[in-house]
Short mmCIF file of C-alpha atoms in Angstrom, two decimals:
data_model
loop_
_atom_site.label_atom_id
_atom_site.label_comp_id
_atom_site.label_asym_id
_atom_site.label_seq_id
_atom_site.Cartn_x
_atom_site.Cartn_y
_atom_site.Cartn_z
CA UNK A 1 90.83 112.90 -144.02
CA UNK A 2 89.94 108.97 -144.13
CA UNK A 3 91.04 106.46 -141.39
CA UNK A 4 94.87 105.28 -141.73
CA UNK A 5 96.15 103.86 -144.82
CA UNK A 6 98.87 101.17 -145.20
CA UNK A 7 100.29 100.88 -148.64
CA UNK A 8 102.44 97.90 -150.22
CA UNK A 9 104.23 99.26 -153.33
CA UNK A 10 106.99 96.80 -155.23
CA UNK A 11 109.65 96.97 -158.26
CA UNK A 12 108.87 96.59 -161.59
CA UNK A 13 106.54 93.23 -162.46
CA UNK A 14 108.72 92.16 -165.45
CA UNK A 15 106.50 89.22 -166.00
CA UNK A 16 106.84 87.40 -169.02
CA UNK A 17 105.91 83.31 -168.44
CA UNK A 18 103.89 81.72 -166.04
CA UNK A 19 104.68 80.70 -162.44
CA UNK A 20 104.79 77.23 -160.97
CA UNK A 21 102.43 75.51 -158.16
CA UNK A 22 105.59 74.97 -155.83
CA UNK A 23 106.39 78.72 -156.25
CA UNK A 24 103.20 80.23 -154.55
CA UNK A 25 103.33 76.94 -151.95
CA UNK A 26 106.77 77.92 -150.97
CA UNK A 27 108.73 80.89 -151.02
CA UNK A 28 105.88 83.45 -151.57
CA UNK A 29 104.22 82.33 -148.46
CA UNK A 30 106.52 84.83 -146.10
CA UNK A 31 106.09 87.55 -148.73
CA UNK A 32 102.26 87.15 -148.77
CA UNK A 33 102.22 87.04 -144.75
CA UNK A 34 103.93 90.91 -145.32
CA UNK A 35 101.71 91.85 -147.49
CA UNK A 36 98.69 90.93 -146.53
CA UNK A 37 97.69 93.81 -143.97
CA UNK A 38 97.48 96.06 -146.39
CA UNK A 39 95.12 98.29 -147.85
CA UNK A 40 96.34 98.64 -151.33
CA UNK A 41 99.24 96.59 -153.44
CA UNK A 42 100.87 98.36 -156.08
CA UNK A 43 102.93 97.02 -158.64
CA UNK A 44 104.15 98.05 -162.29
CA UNK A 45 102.96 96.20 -165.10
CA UNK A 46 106.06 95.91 -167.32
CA UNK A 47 104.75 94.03 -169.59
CA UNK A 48 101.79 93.36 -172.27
CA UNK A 49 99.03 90.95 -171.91
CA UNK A 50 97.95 89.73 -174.92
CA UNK A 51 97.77 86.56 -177.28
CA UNK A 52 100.58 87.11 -179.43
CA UNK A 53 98.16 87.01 -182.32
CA UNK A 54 98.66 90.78 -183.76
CA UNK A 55 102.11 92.60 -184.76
CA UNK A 56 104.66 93.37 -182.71
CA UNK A 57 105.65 97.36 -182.86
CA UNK A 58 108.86 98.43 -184.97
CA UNK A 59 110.17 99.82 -181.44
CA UNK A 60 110.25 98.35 -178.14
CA UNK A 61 111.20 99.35 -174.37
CA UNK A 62 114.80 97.30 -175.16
CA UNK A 63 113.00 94.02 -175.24
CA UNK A 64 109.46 92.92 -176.80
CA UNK A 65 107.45 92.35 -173.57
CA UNK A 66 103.90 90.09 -173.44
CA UNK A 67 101.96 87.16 -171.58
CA UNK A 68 99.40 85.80 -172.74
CA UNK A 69 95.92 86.58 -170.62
CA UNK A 70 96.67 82.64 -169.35
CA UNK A 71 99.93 83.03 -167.90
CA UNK A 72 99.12 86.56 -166.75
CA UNK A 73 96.37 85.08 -164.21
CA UNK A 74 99.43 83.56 -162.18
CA UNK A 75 100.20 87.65 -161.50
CA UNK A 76 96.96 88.51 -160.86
CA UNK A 77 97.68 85.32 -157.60
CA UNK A 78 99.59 87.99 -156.33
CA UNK A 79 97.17 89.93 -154.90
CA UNK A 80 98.11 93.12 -156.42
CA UNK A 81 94.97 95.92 -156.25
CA UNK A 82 96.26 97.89 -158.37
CA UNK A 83 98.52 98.05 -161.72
CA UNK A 84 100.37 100.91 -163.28
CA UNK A 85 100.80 100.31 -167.24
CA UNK A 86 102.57 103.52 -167.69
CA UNK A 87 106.23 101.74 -168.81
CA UNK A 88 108.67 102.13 -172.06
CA UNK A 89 107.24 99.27 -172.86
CA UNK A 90 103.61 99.18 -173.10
CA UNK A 91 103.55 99.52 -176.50
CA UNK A 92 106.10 97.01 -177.42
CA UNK A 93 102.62 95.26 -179.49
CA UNK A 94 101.47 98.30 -180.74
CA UNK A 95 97.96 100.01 -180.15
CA UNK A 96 96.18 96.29 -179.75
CA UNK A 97 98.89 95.49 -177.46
CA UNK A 98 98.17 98.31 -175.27
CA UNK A 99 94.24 98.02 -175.87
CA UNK A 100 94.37 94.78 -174.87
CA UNK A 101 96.31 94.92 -171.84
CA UNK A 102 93.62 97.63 -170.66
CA UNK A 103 90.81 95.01 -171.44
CA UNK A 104 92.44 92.35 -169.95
CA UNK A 105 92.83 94.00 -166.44
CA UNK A 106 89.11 95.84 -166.75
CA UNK A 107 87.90 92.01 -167.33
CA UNK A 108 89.27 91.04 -164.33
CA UNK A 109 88.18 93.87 -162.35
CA UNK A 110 91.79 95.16 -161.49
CA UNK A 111 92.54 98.69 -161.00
CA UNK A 112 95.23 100.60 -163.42
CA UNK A 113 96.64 103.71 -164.46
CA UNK A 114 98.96 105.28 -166.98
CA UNK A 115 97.49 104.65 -170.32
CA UNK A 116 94.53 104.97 -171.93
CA UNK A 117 92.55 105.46 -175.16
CA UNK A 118 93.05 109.05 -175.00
CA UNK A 119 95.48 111.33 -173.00
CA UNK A 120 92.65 112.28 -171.00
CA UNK A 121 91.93 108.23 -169.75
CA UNK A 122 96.05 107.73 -169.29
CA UNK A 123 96.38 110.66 -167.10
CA UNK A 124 93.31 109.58 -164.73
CA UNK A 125 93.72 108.14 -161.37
CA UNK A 126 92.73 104.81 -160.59
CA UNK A 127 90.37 104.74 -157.46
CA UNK A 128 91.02 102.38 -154.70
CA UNK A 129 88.32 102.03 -151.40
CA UNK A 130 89.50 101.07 -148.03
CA UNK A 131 88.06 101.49 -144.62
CA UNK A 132 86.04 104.22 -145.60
CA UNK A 133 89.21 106.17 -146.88
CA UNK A 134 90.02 106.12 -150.48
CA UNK A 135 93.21 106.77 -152.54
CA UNK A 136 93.92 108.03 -156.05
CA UNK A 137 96.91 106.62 -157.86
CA UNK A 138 98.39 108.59 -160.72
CA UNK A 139 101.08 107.12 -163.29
CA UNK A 140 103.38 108.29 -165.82
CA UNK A 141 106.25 107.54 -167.87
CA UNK A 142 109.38 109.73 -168.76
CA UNK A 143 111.25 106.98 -170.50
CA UNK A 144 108.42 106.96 -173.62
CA UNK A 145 109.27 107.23 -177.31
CA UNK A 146 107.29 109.92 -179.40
CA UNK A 147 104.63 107.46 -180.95
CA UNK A 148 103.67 106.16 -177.52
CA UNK A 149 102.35 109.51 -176.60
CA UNK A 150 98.50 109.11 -175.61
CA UNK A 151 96.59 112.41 -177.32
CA UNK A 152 94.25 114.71 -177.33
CA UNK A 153 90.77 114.83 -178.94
CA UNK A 154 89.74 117.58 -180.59
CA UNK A 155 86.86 118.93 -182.27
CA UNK A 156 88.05 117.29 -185.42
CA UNK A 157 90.51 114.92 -184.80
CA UNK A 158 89.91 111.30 -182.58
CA UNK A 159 92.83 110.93 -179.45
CA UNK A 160 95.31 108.88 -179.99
CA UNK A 161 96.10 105.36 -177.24
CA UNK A 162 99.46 106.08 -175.31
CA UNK A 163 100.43 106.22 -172.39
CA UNK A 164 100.99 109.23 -169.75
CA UNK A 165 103.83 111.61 -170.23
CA UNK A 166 106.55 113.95 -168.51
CA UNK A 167 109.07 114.70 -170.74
CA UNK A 168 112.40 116.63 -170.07
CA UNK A 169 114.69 118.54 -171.44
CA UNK A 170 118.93 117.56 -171.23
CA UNK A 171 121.54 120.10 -171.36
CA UNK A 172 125.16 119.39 -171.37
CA UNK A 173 127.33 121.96 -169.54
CA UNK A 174 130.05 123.64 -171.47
CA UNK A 175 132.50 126.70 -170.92
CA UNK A 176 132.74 129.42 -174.24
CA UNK A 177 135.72 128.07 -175.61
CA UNK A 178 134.54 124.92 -176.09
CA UNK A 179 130.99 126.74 -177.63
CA UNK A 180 133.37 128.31 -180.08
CA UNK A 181 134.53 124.57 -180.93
CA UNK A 182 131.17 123.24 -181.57
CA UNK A 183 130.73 126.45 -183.74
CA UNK A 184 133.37 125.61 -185.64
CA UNK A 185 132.86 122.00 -185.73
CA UNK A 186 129.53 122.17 -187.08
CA UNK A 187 130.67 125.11 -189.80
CA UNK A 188 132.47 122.60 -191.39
CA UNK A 189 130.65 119.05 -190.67
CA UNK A 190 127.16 121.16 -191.95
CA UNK A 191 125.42 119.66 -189.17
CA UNK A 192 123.51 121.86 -188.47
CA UNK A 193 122.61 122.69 -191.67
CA UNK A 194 119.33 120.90 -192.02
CA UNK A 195 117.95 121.92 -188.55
CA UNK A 196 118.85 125.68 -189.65
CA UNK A 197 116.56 125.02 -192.35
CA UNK A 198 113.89 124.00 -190.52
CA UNK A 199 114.36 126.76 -188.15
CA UNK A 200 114.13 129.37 -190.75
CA UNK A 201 110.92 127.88 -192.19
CA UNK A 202 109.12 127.66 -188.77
CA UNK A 203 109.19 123.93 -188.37
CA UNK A 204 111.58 123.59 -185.48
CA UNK A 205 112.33 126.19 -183.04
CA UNK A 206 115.25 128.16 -182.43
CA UNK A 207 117.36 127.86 -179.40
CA UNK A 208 117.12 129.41 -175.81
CA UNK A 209 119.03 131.93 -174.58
CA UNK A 210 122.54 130.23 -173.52
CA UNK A 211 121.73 126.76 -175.40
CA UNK A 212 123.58 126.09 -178.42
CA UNK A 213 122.32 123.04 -180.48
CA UNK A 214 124.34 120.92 -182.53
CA UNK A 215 122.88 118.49 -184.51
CA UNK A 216 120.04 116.90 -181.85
CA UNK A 217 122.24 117.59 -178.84
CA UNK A 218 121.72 120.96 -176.48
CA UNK A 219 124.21 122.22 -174.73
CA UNK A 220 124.33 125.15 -172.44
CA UNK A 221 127.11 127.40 -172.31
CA UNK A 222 126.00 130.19 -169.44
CA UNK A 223 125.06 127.88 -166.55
CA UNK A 224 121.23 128.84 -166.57
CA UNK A 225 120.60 125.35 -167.64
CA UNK A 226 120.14 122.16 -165.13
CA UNK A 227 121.35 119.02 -166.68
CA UNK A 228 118.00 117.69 -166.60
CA UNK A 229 114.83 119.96 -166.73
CA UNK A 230 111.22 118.66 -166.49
CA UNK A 231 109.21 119.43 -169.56
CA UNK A 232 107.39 123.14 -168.31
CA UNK A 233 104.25 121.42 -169.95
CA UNK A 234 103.75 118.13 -169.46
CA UNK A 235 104.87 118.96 -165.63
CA UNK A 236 102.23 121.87 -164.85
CA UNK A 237 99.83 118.96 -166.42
CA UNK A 238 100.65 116.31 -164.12
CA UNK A 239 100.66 118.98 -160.93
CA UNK A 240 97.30 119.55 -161.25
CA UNK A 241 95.76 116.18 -161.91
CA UNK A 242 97.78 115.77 -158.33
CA UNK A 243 96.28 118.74 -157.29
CA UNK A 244 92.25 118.09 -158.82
CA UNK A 245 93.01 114.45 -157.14
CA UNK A 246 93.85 115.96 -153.82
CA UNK A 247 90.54 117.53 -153.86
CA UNK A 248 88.62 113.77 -154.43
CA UNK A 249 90.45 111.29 -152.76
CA UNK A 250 92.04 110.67 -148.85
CA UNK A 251 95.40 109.99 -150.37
CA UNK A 252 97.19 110.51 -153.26
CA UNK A 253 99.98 108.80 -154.97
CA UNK A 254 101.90 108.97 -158.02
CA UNK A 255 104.14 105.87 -159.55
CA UNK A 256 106.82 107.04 -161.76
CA UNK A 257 108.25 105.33 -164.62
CA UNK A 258 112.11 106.67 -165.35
CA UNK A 259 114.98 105.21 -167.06
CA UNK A 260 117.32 108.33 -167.05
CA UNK A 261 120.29 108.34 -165.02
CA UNK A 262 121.87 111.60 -162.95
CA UNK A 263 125.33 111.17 -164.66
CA UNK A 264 127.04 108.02 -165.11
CA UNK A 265 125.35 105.48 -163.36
CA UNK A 266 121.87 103.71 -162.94
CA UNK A 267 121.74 104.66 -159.09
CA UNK A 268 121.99 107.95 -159.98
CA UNK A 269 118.78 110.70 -159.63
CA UNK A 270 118.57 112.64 -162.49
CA UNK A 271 117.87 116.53 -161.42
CA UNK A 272 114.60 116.51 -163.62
CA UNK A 273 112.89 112.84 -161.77
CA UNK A 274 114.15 115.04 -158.22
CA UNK A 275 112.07 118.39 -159.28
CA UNK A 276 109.21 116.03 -160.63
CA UNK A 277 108.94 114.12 -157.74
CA UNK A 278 109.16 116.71 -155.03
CA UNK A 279 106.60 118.88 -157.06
CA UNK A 280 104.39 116.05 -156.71
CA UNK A 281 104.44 116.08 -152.80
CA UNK A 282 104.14 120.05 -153.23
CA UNK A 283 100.81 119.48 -155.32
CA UNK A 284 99.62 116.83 -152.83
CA UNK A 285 100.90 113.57 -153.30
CA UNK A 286 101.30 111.49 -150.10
CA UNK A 287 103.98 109.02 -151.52
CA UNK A 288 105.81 108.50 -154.94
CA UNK A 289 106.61 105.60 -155.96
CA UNK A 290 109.55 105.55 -159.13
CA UNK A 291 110.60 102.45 -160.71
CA UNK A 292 112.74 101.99 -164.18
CA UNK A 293 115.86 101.43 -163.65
CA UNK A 294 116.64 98.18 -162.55
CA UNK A 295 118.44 98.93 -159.79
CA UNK A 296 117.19 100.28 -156.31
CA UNK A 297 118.05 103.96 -155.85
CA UNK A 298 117.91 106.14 -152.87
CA UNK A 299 114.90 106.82 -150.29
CA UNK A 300 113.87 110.30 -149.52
CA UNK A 301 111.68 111.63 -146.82
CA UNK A 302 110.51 114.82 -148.21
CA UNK A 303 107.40 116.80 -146.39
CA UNK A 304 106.69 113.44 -144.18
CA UNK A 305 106.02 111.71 -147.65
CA UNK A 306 108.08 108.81 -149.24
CA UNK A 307 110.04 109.67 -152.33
CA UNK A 308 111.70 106.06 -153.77
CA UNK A 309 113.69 107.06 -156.50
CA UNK A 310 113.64 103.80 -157.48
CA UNK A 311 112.63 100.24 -156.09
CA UNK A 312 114.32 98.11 -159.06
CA UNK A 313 112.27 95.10 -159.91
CA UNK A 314 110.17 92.77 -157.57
CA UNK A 315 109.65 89.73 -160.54
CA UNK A 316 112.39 89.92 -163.24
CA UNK A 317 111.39 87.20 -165.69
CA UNK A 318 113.83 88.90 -168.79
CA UNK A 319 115.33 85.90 -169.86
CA UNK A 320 111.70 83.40 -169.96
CA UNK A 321 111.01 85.80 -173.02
CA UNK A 322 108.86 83.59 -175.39
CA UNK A 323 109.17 85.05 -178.54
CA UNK A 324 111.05 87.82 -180.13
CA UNK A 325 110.69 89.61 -183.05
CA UNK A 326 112.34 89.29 -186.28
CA UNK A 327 113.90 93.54 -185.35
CA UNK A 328 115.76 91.53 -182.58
CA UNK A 329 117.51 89.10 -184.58
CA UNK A 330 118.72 91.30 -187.42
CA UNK A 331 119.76 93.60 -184.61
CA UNK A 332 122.29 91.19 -183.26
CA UNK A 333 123.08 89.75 -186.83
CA UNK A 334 121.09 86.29 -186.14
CA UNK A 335 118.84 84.18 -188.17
CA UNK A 336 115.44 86.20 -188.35
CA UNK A 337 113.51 82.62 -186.73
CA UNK A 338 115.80 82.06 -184.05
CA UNK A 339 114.26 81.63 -181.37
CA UNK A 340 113.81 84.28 -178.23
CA UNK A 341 116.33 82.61 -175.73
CA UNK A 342 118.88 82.76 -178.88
CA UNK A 343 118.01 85.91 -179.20
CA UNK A 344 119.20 86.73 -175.74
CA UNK A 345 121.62 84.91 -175.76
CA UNK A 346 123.61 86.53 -178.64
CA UNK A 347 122.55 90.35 -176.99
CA UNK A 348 124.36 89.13 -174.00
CA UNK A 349 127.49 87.23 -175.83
CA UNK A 350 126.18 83.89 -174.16
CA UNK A 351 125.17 85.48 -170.54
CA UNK A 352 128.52 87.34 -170.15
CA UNK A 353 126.93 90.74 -170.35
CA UNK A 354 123.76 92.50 -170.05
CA UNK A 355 121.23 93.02 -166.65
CA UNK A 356 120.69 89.51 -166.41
CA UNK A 357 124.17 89.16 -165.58
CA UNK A 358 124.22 91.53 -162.75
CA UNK A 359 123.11 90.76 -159.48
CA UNK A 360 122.36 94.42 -158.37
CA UNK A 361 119.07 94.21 -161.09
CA UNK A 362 117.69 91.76 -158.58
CA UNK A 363 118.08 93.04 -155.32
CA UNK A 364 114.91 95.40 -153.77
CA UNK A 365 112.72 96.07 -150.91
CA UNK A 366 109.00 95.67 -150.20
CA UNK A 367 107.76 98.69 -148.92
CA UNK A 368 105.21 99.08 -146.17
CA UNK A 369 103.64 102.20 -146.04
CA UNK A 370 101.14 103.31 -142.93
CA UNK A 371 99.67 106.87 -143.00
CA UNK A 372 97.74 108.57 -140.27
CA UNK A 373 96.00 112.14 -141.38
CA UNK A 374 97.70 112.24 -144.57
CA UNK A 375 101.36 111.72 -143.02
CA UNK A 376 103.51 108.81 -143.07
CA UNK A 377 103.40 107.46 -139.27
CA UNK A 378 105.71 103.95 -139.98
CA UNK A 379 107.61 103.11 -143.18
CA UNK A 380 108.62 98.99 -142.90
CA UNK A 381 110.60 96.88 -145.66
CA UNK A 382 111.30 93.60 -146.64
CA UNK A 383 114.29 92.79 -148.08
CA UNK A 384 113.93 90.97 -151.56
CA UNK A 385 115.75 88.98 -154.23
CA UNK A 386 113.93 88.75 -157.52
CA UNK A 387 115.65 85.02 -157.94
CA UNK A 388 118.85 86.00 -158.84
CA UNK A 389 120.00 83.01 -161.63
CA UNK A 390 117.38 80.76 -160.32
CA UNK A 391 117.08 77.55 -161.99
CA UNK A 392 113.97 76.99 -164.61
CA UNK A 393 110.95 79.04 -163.98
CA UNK A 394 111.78 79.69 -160.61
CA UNK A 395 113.85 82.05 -162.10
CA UNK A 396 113.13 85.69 -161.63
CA UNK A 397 110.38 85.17 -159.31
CA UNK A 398 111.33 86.94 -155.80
CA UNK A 399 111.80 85.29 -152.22
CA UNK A 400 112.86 87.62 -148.87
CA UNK A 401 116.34 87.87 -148.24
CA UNK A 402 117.56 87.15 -145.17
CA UNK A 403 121.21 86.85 -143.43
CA UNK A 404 123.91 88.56 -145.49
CA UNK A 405 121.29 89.25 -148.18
CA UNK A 406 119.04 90.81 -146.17
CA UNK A 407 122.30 92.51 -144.71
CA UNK A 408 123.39 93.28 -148.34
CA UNK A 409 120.36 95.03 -149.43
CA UNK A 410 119.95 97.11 -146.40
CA UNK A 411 123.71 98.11 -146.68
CA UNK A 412 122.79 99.43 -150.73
CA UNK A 413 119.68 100.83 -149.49
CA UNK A 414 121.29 102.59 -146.38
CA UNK A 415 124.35 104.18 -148.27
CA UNK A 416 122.26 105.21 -151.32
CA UNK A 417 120.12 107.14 -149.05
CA UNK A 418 122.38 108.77 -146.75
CA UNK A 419 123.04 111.78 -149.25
CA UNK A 420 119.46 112.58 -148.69
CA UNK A 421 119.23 112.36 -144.61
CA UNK A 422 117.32 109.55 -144.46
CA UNK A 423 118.90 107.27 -141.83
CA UNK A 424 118.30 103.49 -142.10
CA UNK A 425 118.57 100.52 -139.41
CA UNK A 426 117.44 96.74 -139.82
CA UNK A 427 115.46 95.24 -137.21
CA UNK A 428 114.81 91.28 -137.51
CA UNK A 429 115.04 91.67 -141.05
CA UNK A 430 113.21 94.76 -141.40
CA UNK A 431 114.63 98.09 -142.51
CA UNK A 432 113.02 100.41 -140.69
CA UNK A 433 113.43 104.49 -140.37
CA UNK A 434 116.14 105.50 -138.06
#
């Protein structure tokens, strides 16, 4: 085992428009003096870096996502060592938006993980040095779409660009007499009618034990179901690139893109990202680092390794969107050349609804992670507001809370966590480990 390790790890870099002189002058100054200690700083890439000059895809993450390789150099001022690009939306531009984002990054010499030009290249760590230690970083997505799959050469067939994968399976829990409902439902809707033709001819396959399908929905009737199940596959894939990893590098740590929710709300763990998560640790993973949702979620201490089941997002730049495509505007019934902040404006009714309206999107931490022969030894944040309604491009960008917003975050942070025995405490504006 290498010397200690100290680890920064943020939210989600939603980072679509550049960043102004007075920004990095003033209220990053205290964030930088955090982070600047520190052997490695992680963040998510949620975005694409290109030069809008290709197509945009005919799906997206929820909103087309891109900076140009210009305004993406005020990121890079950051000081971030390393960028995951395993999102929902990294292939908002299609394959040329995801190429490019990989050649812009390898141009600048920044480390990333999490997609690739093959399933092999998504699913390989990125290699950081420090102090004659190194660490491995890992990244994957659960919140893809089919099409952004990375794939697999064969001896006949190229791979396909994607991004890395862990899928999961969803069962809703029902009792027999509502099975025989269903039954009877889809007797007489013929629901289920093309899917048993597809069955029957091999193309799809037929249900487990104890899961009854209707239409695209499963739903398990017996109880030998979770709601949520990792993918068997994709999960025995990902243990032992952790576990191959563990063999090459010091540390090892895996940054976890996830959407889902556990039942009806956004701060809600879903059963599968818990299994996946703790797995990881099991395989070797000294910290996990999930991000997604836009919301922080709880903090787990599992096998003396950090488990954030979410850290919500550090820069949230969602409504300096530059353009849009012309999907958006028929979408929300809108002239197809509007432009992007019209766009927005009619998803959100005129900024009554939507994550840009909630203030919870914008509150997070800034983790500071110090490991001593492979254990964490001290586990430090900052609490952080990614500029909550900020007025013209200072908007989105993040500045440390302090007084009742400091007190505010800790409070979320401290009762989301509880459930999972970690105990909380802020010190001079530092949530610490009880």
């Amino acid at each position: 085992m290498g010397k200690g390790f100290k680890l920064i790890a943020t939210g989600d870099a939603l980072f679509t428009a550049d960043v102004p002189n007075e920004y990095f002058s003033g209220d990053f100054k205290k964030i930088q003096t955090f982070m600047s200690d520190a052997d490695a700083k992680m963040t998510n890439l949620e975005t694409n870096v290109s030069a809008f000059g290709e197509f945009p895809n005919q799906y997206s993450g929820g909103t087309w996502l891109n900076v140009t390789p210009e305004e993406f150099d005020d990121l890079v001022k950051f000081g971030f060592d390393y960028f995951s690009t395993a999102n929902n939306h990294c292939m908002d531009y299609s394959y040329h938006g995801l190429l490019s984002t990989i050649a812009e990054l390898d141009k600048r010499g920044l480390k990333h993980s999490g997609t690739g030009k093959s399933l092999k290249d998504a699913a390989a760590p990125a290699t950081l040095n420090f102090n004659g230690g190194s660490v491995g970083i890992i990244a994957v997505d659960t919140s893809f779409k089919e099409p952004s799959k990375a794939g697999v050469e064969t001896k006949t067939m190229k791979s396909r660009p994607g991004v890395n994968y862990v899928g999961f399976e969803q069962y809703f829990p029902i009792d027999l007499v509502q099975l025989e409902q269903l039954k009877n439902i889809a007797a007489t809707s013929k629901v289920n009618a093309y899917n048993d033709l597809l069955t029957a001819d091999g193309f799809s396959l037929k249900a487990e034990n104890g899961v009854y399908q209707f239409g695209n929905t499963k739903f398990c009737y017996d109880g030998s179901k979770k709601k949520t199940e990792c993918n068997k596959k994709d999960k025995a894939r990902l243990m032992q690139s952790i576990e191959q990893a563990k063999k090459v590098y010091d540390y090892v740590v895996l940054a976890v893109h996830c959407h889902e929710i556990g039942d009806t709300k956004h701060e809600e763990v879903p059963e599968f990202l818990s299994e996946l998560t703790k797995s990881a640790v099991d395989a070797g993973a000294n910290a996990v680092i999930c991000n997604g949702t836009h919301q922080l979620r709880p903090l787990e201490i599992y096998k003396d390794s950090p488990i954030f089941y979410s850290l919500g997002d550090f820069i949230y730049q969602g409504m300096r969107v530059k353009y849009l495509p012309a999907d958006f505007m028929i979408k929300y019934g809108i002239d197809v050349n509007s432009t992007a902040y019209e766009g927005l404006m009619a998803r959100s009714e005129g900024g009554k609804k939507g994550l840009q309206t909630k203030r919870c999107n914008f509150l997070t931490v800034l983790p500071k992670m110090t490991f001593e022969g492979g254990k964490l030894k001290t586990l430090e944040m900052l609490p952080v507001v990614a500029g909550f309604k900020r007025q013209g491009k200072m908007d989105g960008l993040p500045y440390v809370a302090e007084g009742d917003e400091a007190i505010e975050i800790f409070n979320i942070l401290k009762e989301l966590s509880a459930p999972y025995g970690t105990e909380l405490e802020l010190n001079n504006g530092i949530i610490v480990l009880k």
